[in-house]
CSV table of N, CA and C in Angstrom, one decimal:
chain,number,residue,atom,x,y,z
A,5,MET,N,126.4,151.7,215.7
A,5,MET,CA,127.7,152.4,216.0
A,5,MET,C,128.2,152.9,214.6
A,6,TYR,N,128.8,154.1,214.6
A,6,TYR,CA,129.3,154.7,213.4
A,6,TYR,C,130.8,155.0,213.5
A,7,ARG,N,131.4,155.1,212.4
A,7,ARG,CA,132.8,155.6,212.3
A,7,ARG,C,132.9,156.6,211.2
A,8,TYR,N,133.7,157.6,211.4
A,8,TYR,CA,133.9,158.7,210.4
A,8,TYR,C,134.9,158.2,209.4
A,9,HIS,N,134.8,158.8,208.2
A,9,HIS,CA,135.7,158.5,207.1
A,9,HIS,C,137.0,159.2,207.3
A,10,PRO,N,138.1,158.6,207.0
A,10,PRO,CA,139.4,159.2,207.3
A,10,PRO,C,139.7,160.4,206.4
A,11,GLU,N,139.1,160.5,205.2
A,11,GLU,CA,139.5,161.6,204.3
A,11,GLU,C,138.3,162.5,204.0
A,12,ILE,N,137.1,162.0,203.9
A,12,ILE,CA,135.9,162.8,203.5
A,12,ILE,C,135.3,163.3,204.8
A,13,GLU,N,135.5,164.6,205.1
A,13,GLU,CA,135.0,165.2,206.3
A,13,GLU,C,133.5,165.2,206.4
A,14,GLY,N,132.9,164.8,207.5
A,14,GLY,CA,131.5,164.8,207.7
A,14,GLY,C,130.8,163.6,207.2
A,15,LEU,N,131.5,162.6,206.8
A,15,LEU,CA,130.9,161.3,206.3
A,15,LEU,C,131.1,160.3,207.4
A,16,LYS,N,130.0,159.6,207.7
A,16,LYS,CA,130.1,158.5,208.7
A,16,LYS,C,129.2,157.4,208.2
A,17,VAL,N,129.7,156.1,208.5
A,17,VAL,CA,129.1,154.9,208.1
A,17,VAL,C,128.9,154.0,209.2
A,18,ASN,N,127.8,153.3,209.3
A,18,ASN,CA,127.6,152.3,210.4
A,18,ASN,C,128.4,151.0,210.0
A,19,GLU,N,128.4,150.0,210.9
A,19,GLU,CA,129.3,148.9,210.8
A,19,GLU,C,128.9,147.9,209.7
A,20,ASN,N,127.6,147.9,209.2
A,20,ASN,CA,127.3,147.0,208.2
A,20,ASN,C,126.8,147.7,206.9
A,21,GLY,N,127.0,149.0,206.8
A,21,GLY,CA,126.7,149.7,205.6
A,21,GLY,C,125.3,150.0,205.3
A,22,THR,N,124.4,149.8,206.3
A,22,THR,CA,123.0,150.1,206.0
A,22,THR,C,122.6,151.6,206.1
A,23,GLU,N,123.5,152.3,206.8
A,23,GLU,CA,123.3,153.8,206.9
A,23,GLU,C,124.6,154.5,206.6
A,24,VAL,N,124.5,155.5,205.7
A,24,VAL,CA,125.6,156.4,205.3
A,24,VAL,C,125.1,157.8,205.5
A,25,ILE,N,125.8,158.6,206.4
A,25,ILE,CA,125.4,159.9,206.7
A,25,ILE,C,126.5,160.9,206.3
A,26,TYR,N,126.1,161.9,205.6
A,26,TYR,CA,127.0,163.0,205.1
A,26,TYR,C,126.5,164.3,205.6
A,27,LEU,N,127.3,165.0,206.4
A,27,LEU,CA,127.0,166.3,207.0
A,27,LEU,C,125.6,166.3,207.6
A,28,GLY,N,125.3,165.2,208.4
A,28,GLY,CA,124.1,165.1,209.1
A,28,GLY,C,122.9,164.6,208.3
A,29,GLU,N,123.0,164.5,207.0
A,29,GLU,CA,121.9,164.0,206.2
A,29,GLU,C,122.1,162.6,205.8
A,30,PRO,N,121.1,161.7,205.9
A,30,PRO,CA,121.3,160.3,205.5
A,30,PRO,C,121.3,160.3,203.9
A,31,LEU,N,122.2,159.5,203.4
A,31,LEU,CA,122.3,159.3,201.9
A,31,LEU,C,121.4,158.1,201.5
A,32,THR,N,120.8,158.2,200.4
A,32,THR,CA,120.0,157.1,199.9
A,32,THR,C,120.9,156.0,199.3
A,33,ILE,N,120.8,154.8,199.9
A,33,ILE,CA,121.6,153.6,199.4
A,33,ILE,C,120.8,153.0,198.3
A,34,LYS,N,121.4,152.8,197.1
A,34,LYS,CA,120.7,152.2,196.0
A,34,LYS,C,121.4,150.9,195.6
A,35,GLU,N,120.7,150.0,195.0
A,35,GLU,CA,121.3,148.8,194.5
A,35,GLU,C,121.4,148.8,193.0
A,36,LEU,N,122.5,148.3,192.5
A,36,LEU,CA,122.7,148.3,191.0
A,36,LEU,C,121.7,147.4,190.4
A,37,ASP,N,121.0,147.9,189.3
A,37,ASP,CA,120.0,147.1,188.7
A,37,ASP,C,120.4,146.8,187.2
A,38,ARG,N,121.0,145.6,187.1
A,38,ARG,CA,121.4,145.2,185.7
A,38,ARG,C,120.5,144.1,185.2
A,39,LYS,N,120.2,144.2,184.0
A,39,LYS,CA,119.3,143.2,183.4
A,39,LYS,C,120.0,141.9,182.9
A,40,THR,N,121.2,142.1,182.5
A,40,THR,CA,121.9,140.9,181.9
A,40,THR,C,122.6,140.0,183.0
A,41,ARG,N,123.3,140.6,183.9
A,41,ARG,CA,124.0,139.9,184.9
A,41,ARG,C,123.7,140.5,186.3
A,42,PRO,N,123.0,139.7,187.2
A,42,PRO,CA,122.6,140.3,188.5
A,42,PRO,C,123.8,140.6,189.3
A,43,SER,N,123.6,141.7,190.1
A,43,SER,CA,124.7,142.1,191.0
A,43,SER,C,124.1,142.6,192.3
A,44,ASP,N,124.8,142.4,193.4
A,44,ASP,CA,124.2,143.0,194.7
A,44,ASP,C,125.0,144.2,195.2
A,45,LEU,N,125.6,144.9,194.2
A,45,LEU,CA,126.4,146.1,194.6
A,45,LEU,C,125.5,147.2,195.1
A,46,LYS,N,125.8,147.7,196.2
A,46,LYS,CA,125.1,148.9,196.8
A,46,LYS,C,126.0,150.1,196.7
A,47,TYR,N,125.4,151.2,196.4
A,47,TYR,CA,126.1,152.5,196.2
A,47,TYR,C,125.3,153.7,196.6
A,48,VAL,N,126.1,154.8,196.8
A,48,VAL,CA,125.5,156.1,197.1
A,48,VAL,C,126.1,157.1,196.2
A,49,TYR,N,125.3,158.2,196.0
A,49,TYR,CA,125.8,159.4,195.3
A,49,TYR,C,126.5,160.3,196.4
A,50,LEU,N,127.7,160.6,196.2
A,50,LEU,CA,128.4,161.5,197.1
A,50,LEU,C,129.2,162.5,196.3
A,51,LYS,N,128.9,163.8,196.5
A,51,LYS,CA,129.6,164.9,195.8
A,51,LYS,C,129.6,164.6,194.2
A,52,GLY,N,128.5,164.1,193.7
A,52,GLY,CA,128.4,163.9,192.3
A,52,GLY,C,129.0,162.7,191.7
A,53,ASN,N,129.6,161.8,192.6
A,53,ASN,CA,130.2,160.6,192.2
A,53,ASN,C,129.5,159.4,192.8
A,54,ILE,N,129.6,158.3,192.2
A,54,ILE,CA,129.0,157.1,192.8
A,54,ILE,C,130.1,156.4,193.6
A,55,GLN,N,129.8,156.1,194.9
A,55,GLN,CA,130.7,155.4,195.8
A,55,GLN,C,130.1,154.1,196.2
A,56,SER,N,130.9,153.1,196.2
A,56,SER,CA,130.4,151.8,196.7
A,56,SER,C,130.3,151.8,198.2
A,57,VAL,N,129.2,151.2,198.7
A,57,VAL,CA,129.0,151.1,200.1
A,57,VAL,C,130.1,150.3,200.8
A,58,ALA,N,130.4,149.2,200.1
A,58,ALA,CA,131.5,148.3,200.6
A,58,ALA,C,132.8,149.0,200.8
A,59,LYS,N,133.1,149.8,199.8
A,59,LYS,CA,134.4,150.6,199.9
A,59,LYS,C,134.3,151.6,201.0
A,60,LEU,N,133.2,152.3,201.2
A,60,LEU,CA,133.1,153.3,202.3
A,60,LEU,C,133.2,152.6,203.6
A,61,VAL,N,132.5,151.5,203.8
A,61,VAL,CA,132.6,150.7,205.1
A,61,VAL,C,134.0,150.3,205.3
A,62,CYS,N,134.7,149.8,204.3
A,62,CYS,CA,136.1,149.3,204.5
A,62,CYS,C,137.0,150.5,204.8
A,63,GLU,N,136.8,151.6,204.2
A,63,GLU,CA,137.7,152.8,204.5
A,63,GLU,C,137.4,153.3,205.9
A,64,CYS,N,136.2,153.3,206.3
A,64,CYS,CA,135.9,153.9,207.7
A,64,CYS,C,136.3,152.9,208.8
A,65,TRP,N,136.2,151.6,208.6
A,65,TRP,CA,136.5,150.7,209.6
A,65,TRP,C,137.9,150.1,209.6
A,66,HIS,N,138.5,150.0,208.4
A,66,HIS,CA,139.9,149.4,208.3
A,66,HIS,C,140.9,150.5,207.8
A,67,GLY,N,140.5,151.7,207.5
A,67,GLY,CA,141.4,152.7,207.0
A,67,GLY,C,141.6,152.6,205.5
A,68,MET,N,142.3,153.5,204.9
A,68,MET,CA,142.5,153.5,203.5
A,68,MET,C,143.4,152.3,203.1
A,69,PRO,N,143.2,151.9,201.8
A,69,PRO,CA,144.0,150.7,201.4
A,69,PRO,C,145.5,151.1,201.2
A,70,ASP,N,146.4,150.1,201.3
A,70,ASP,CA,147.8,150.3,201.1
A,70,ASP,C,148.1,150.7,199.7
A,71,ASN,N,147.3,150.1,198.8
A,71,ASN,CA,147.5,150.4,197.3
A,71,ASN,C,146.2,151.0,196.8
A,72,PRO,N,146.2,152.1,196.2
A,72,PRO,CA,144.9,152.8,195.8
A,72,PRO,C,144.1,152.0,194.7
A,73,ARG,N,144.8,151.0,194.1
A,73,ARG,CA,144.1,150.2,193.1
A,73,ARG,C,143.3,149.0,193.7
A,74,TRP,N,143.5,148.8,195.0
A,74,TRP,CA,142.8,147.7,195.7
A,74,TRP,C,141.4,148.0,195.9
A,75,CYS,N,140.5,147.0,196.1
A,75,CYS,CA,139.1,147.2,196.3
A,75,CYS,C,138.6,146.4,197.5
A,76,ALA,N,137.5,146.9,198.0
A,76,ALA,CA,136.9,146.2,199.2
A,76,ALA,C,136.3,144.8,198.7
A,77,THR,N,136.7,143.8,199.4
A,77,THR,CA,136.3,142.4,199.0
A,77,THR,C,135.7,141.7,200.1
A,78,ARG,N,134.6,141.0,199.9
A,78,ARG,CA,133.9,140.3,200.9
A,78,ARG,C,134.5,138.9,201.1
A,79,LYS,N,134.7,138.4,202.3
A,79,LYS,CA,135.2,137.1,202.6
A,79,LYS,C,134.1,136.0,202.2
A,80,VAL,N,132.9,136.2,202.7
A,80,VAL,CA,131.8,135.4,202.3
A,80,VAL,C,130.7,136.3,201.8
A,81,LYS,N,130.3,136.1,200.5
A,81,LYS,CA,129.3,136.9,199.9
A,81,LYS,C,127.9,137.0,200.7
A,82,ALA,N,127.5,135.9,201.2
A,82,ALA,CA,126.2,135.8,201.9
A,82,ALA,C,126.2,136.6,203.2
A,83,ASN,N,127.4,136.9,203.8
A,83,ASN,CA,127.4,137.6,205.1
A,83,ASN,C,127.3,139.1,204.9
A,84,GLY,N,127.1,139.6,203.7
A,84,GLY,CA,126.8,141.0,203.5
A,84,GLY,C,128.0,141.9,203.6
A,85,PHE,N,127.7,143.2,204.0
A,85,PHE,CA,128.8,144.2,203.9
A,85,PHE,C,129.2,144.6,205.3
A,86,HIS,N,129.1,143.7,206.3
A,86,HIS,CA,129.6,144.0,207.7
A,86,HIS,C,131.1,144.2,207.6
A,87,PHE,N,131.7,145.1,208.4
A,87,PHE,CA,133.1,145.4,208.3
A,87,PHE,C,134.0,144.2,208.6
A,88,GLU,N,133.5,143.3,209.4
A,88,GLU,CA,134.3,142.1,209.7
A,88,GLU,C,134.4,141.1,208.5
A,89,ASN,N,133.4,141.3,207.6
A,89,ASN,CA,133.4,140.5,206.4
A,89,ASN,C,134.1,141.1,205.2
A,90,LEU,N,134.6,142.3,205.4
A,90,LEU,CA,135.3,143.1,204.3
A,90,LEU,C,136.8,143.2,204.6
A,91,TYR,N,137.6,143.2,203.5
A,91,TYR,CA,139.0,143.4,203.6
A,91,TYR,C,139.5,144.0,202.3
A,92,TRP,N,140.7,144.6,202.3
A,92,TRP,CA,141.3,145.2,201.0
A,92,TRP,C,142.0,144.0,200.3
A,93,ALA,N,141.8,144.0,199.0
A,93,ALA,CA,142.4,143.0,198.1
A,93,ALA,C,142.6,143.5,196.7
A,94,PRO,N,143.6,143.0,196.0
A,94,PRO,CA,143.7,143.4,194.6
A,94,PRO,C,142.5,143.0,193.8
A,95,ARG,N,142.2,143.8,192.8
A,95,ARG,CA,141.1,143.5,191.9
A,95,ARG,C,141.2,142.1,191.3
A,96,GLY,N,140.1,141.5,191.2
A,96,GLY,CA,140.0,140.2,190.5
A,96,GLY,C,140.2,139.0,191.5
A,97,THR,N,140.4,139.3,192.8
A,97,THR,CA,140.5,138.2,193.7
A,97,THR,C,139.1,137.9,194.4
A,98,ASN,N,138.8,136.7,194.5
A,98,ASN,CA,137.5,136.3,195.1
A,98,ASN,C,137.8,135.1,195.9
A,99,PRO,N,137.7,135.2,197.3
A,99,PRO,CA,138.0,134.0,198.1
A,99,PRO,C,137.0,132.8,197.9
A,100,GLU,N,135.8,133.1,197.4
A,100,GLU,CA,134.9,132.0,197.2
A,100,GLU,C,135.2,131.2,195.9
A,101,MET,N,135.7,132.0,194.9
A,101,MET,CA,135.9,131.4,193.6
A,101,MET,C,137.3,130.9,193.4
A,102,GLY,N,138.3,131.4,194.2
A,102,GLY,CA,139.7,131.1,194.0
A,102,GLY,C,140.2,131.9,192.8
A,103,THR,N,141.3,131.6,192.3
A,103,THR,CA,141.9,132.3,191.1
A,103,THR,C,141.1,131.8,189.9
A,104,GLN,N,140.9,132.8,189.0
A,104,GLN,CA,140.1,132.5,187.8
A,104,GLN,C,141.1,132.3,186.6
A,105,LYS,N,142.3,132.1,186.8
A,105,LYS,CA,143.2,132.0,185.7
A,105,LYS,C,143.0,130.7,184.9
A,106,VAL,N,143.0,130.8,183.6
A,106,VAL,CA,142.8,129.7,182.7
A,106,VAL,C,144.0,128.8,182.7
A,107,LYS,N,143.8,127.5,183.0
A,107,LYS,CA,144.9,126.6,183.0
A,107,LYS,C,145.1,126.1,181.6
A,108,ARG,N,146.3,126.1,181.1
A,108,ARG,CA,146.6,125.7,179.8
A,108,ARG,C,146.7,124.2,179.7
A,109,SER,N,146.0,123.6,178.8
A,109,SER,CA,146.0,122.2,178.6
A,109,SER,C,147.4,121.6,178.3
A,110,LYS,N,147.8,120.6,179.0
A,110,LYS,CA,149.1,120.0,178.7
A,110,LYS,C,149.0,119.3,177.3
A,111,LEU,N,147.9,118.9,176.8
A,111,LEU,CA,147.7,118.2,175.6
A,111,LEU,C,148.1,119.2,174.4
A,112,SER,N,147.9,120.5,174.6
A,112,SER,CA,148.2,121.4,173.5
A,112,SER,C,149.6,121.8,173.3
A,113,LYS,N,150.4,121.4,174.3
A,113,LYS,CA,151.9,121.8,174.3
A,113,LYS,C,152.6,120.9,173.3
A,114,LEU,N,153.4,121.5,172.5
A,114,LEU,CA,154.2,120.8,171.5
A,114,LEU,C,155.6,120.5,172.0
A,115,SER,N,156.1,119.4,171.7
A,115,SER,CA,157.5,119.1,172.0
A,115,SER,C,158.4,119.7,171.0
A,116,SER,N,159.7,119.8,171.3
A,116,SER,CA,160.6,120.3,170.3
A,116,SER,C,160.7,119.5,169.0
A,117,GLN,N,160.5,118.2,169.2
A,117,GLN,CA,160.5,117.4,168.0
A,117,GLN,C,159.3,117.7,167.1
A,118,ASP,N,158.1,117.9,167.8
A,118,ASP,CA,156.9,118.3,167.0
A,118,ASP,C,157.1,119.6,166.3
A,119,VAL,N,157.8,120.5,166.9
A,119,VAL,CA,158.0,121.8,166.2
A,119,VAL,C,158.9,121.6,165.0
A,120,LYS,N,159.9,120.8,165.1
A,120,LYS,CA,160.8,120.5,163.9
A,120,LYS,C,160.0,119.8,162.8
A,121,ASP,N,159.1,118.9,163.2
A,121,ASP,CA,158.3,118.2,162.2
A,121,ASP,C,157.3,119.2,161.5
A,122,ILE,N,156.8,120.1,162.3
A,122,ILE,CA,155.8,121.1,161.8
A,122,ILE,C,156.6,122.1,160.8
A,123,GLN,N,157.8,122.5,161.2
A,123,GLN,CA,158.6,123.3,160.3
A,123,GLN,C,158.9,122.6,159.0
A,124,GLU,N,159.2,121.4,159.0
A,124,GLU,CA,159.4,120.6,157.8
A,124,GLU,C,158.1,120.6,156.9
A,125,ARG,N,157.0,120.4,157.5
A,125,ARG,CA,155.7,120.3,156.8
A,125,ARG,C,155.4,121.7,156.2
A,126,LEU,N,155.7,122.8,157.0
A,126,LEU,CA,155.5,124.1,156.4
A,126,LEU,C,156.3,124.4,155.2
A,127,THR,N,157.6,124.0,155.3
A,127,THR,CA,158.4,124.2,154.1
A,127,THR,C,158.0,123.4,152.9
A,128,ALA,N,157.3,122.2,153.2
A,128,ALA,CA,156.8,121.4,152.1
A,128,ALA,C,155.5,121.9,151.5
A,129,GLY,N,154.9,122.9,152.2
A,129,GLY,CA,153.7,123.6,151.7
A,129,GLY,C,152.4,123.1,152.2
A,130,HIS,N,152.3,122.4,153.3
A,130,HIS,CA,151.1,122.0,153.9
A,130,HIS,C,150.4,123.2,154.5
A,131,THR,N,149.0,123.1,154.6
A,131,THR,CA,148.2,124.2,155.1
A,131,THR,C,148.3,124.2,156.7
A,132,PHE,N,148.0,125.4,157.2
A,132,PHE,CA,148.0,125.6,158.7
A,132,PHE,C,147.0,124.7,159.3
A,133,LYS,N,145.8,124.7,158.7
A,133,LYS,CA,144.7,123.9,159.3
A,133,LYS,C,145.0,122.4,159.3
A,134,ALA,N,145.5,121.9,158.3
A,134,ALA,CA,145.8,120.5,158.2
A,134,ALA,C,146.9,120.1,159.3
A,135,ILE,N,147.9,120.9,159.4
A,135,ILE,CA,148.9,120.6,160.4
A,135,ILE,C,148.3,120.8,161.8
A,136,ALA,N,147.5,121.8,162.0
A,136,ALA,CA,146.9,122.0,163.3
A,136,ALA,C,146.0,120.9,163.7
A,137,ASN,N,145.2,120.3,162.8
A,137,ASN,CA,144.3,119.2,163.1
A,137,ASN,C,145.1,118.0,163.4
A,138,ASP,N,146.3,117.8,162.8
A,138,ASP,CA,147.1,116.6,163.1
A,138,ASP,C,147.7,116.6,164.5
A,139,TYR,N,148.0,117.8,164.9
A,139,TYR,CA,148.7,118.0,166.2
A,139,TYR,C,147.7,118.4,167.4
A,140,GLY,N,146.5,118.6,167.0
A,140,GLY,CA,145.5,118.9,168.1
A,140,GLY,C,145.7,120.3,168.6
A,141,THR,N,146.1,121.3,167.8
A,141,THR,CA,146.4,122.6,168.3
A,141,THR,C,145.7,123.6,167.3
A,142,SER,N,145.9,124.9,167.6
A,142,SER,CA,145.2,125.9,166.7
A,142,SER,C,146.1,126.3,165.5
A,143,ASP,N,145.5,126.8,164.5
A,143,ASP,CA,146.2,127.3,163.4
A,143,ASP,C,147.1,128.5,163.7
A,144,MET,N,146.7,129.2,164.8
A,144,MET,CA,147.5,130.4,165.2
A,144,MET,C,148.8,129.9,165.8
A,145,THR,N,148.8,128.7,166.5
A,145,THR,CA,150.1,128.2,167.0
A,145,THR,C,151.0,127.8,165.8
A,146,ILE,N,150.4,127.2,164.7
A,146,ILE,CA,151.2,126.9,163.6
A,146,ILE,C,151.8,128.2,162.9
A,147,SER,N,150.9,129.2,162.9
A,147,SER,CA,151.4,130.5,162.3
A,147,SER,C,152.5,131.1,163.0
A,148,ARG,N,152.5,131.0,164.4
A,148,ARG,CA,153.6,131.5,165.2
A,148,ARG,C,154.9,130.7,164.9
A,149,ILE,N,154.8,129.4,164.7
A,149,ILE,CA,155.9,128.5,164.4
A,149,ILE,C,156.5,129.0,163.1
A,150,LYS,N,155.6,129.3,162.1
A,150,LYS,CA,156.1,129.7,160.8
A,150,LYS,C,156.8,131.0,160.9
A,151,LYS,N,156.3,132.0,161.7
A,151,LYS,CA,157.0,133.3,161.9
A,151,LYS,C,158.3,133.1,162.5
A,152,ARG,N,158.4,132.2,163.5
A,152,ARG,CA,159.7,131.9,164.1
A,152,ARG,C,160.7,131.3,163.1
A,153,LEU,N,160.2,130.4,162.2
A,153,LEU,CA,161.0,129.8,161.2
A,153,LEU,C,161.5,130.9,160.2
A,154,GLN,N,160.7,131.8,159.9
A,154,GLN,CA,161.1,132.9,158.9
A,154,GLN,C,162.1,133.8,159.6
A,155,ARG,N,162.0,134.1,160.9
A,155,ARG,CA,162.9,134.9,161.6
A,155,ARG,C,164.2,134.3,161.8
A,156,ASP,N,164.3,133.0,162.0
A,156,ASP,CA,165.6,132.3,162.2
A,156,ASP,C,166.3,132.0,161.0
């Protein structure tokens, strides 16, 4: 079963993205061949541009995205590019991985008393590295405290 693309006239895609037809001619579906990091991205050349098969399937079966910056995302990677497995989502979201935001360690947070002690040590002339090692933080954090001290 095929559906036509809502904006590209003459383009139709089947329900799982194995066939893409433009103006009656089947387009060659290629897989991205990366040597460093493997990927299962499938794409076609259409009017001189590379178009993701997942994006085309999602556009044909679910319509255009509400936000043009959103991309076609798979619910379960192993289930392939079937339209029931695809949905529009903001870039960077992956339902299998969850959010990839780095959680800041609570151990690296400095209390207000620690900041006052660090400011005293900075005025006494101690080095950034020595102070950072004592508090288990980076020398960049100590540098920022010094900049704040100079600003105030």
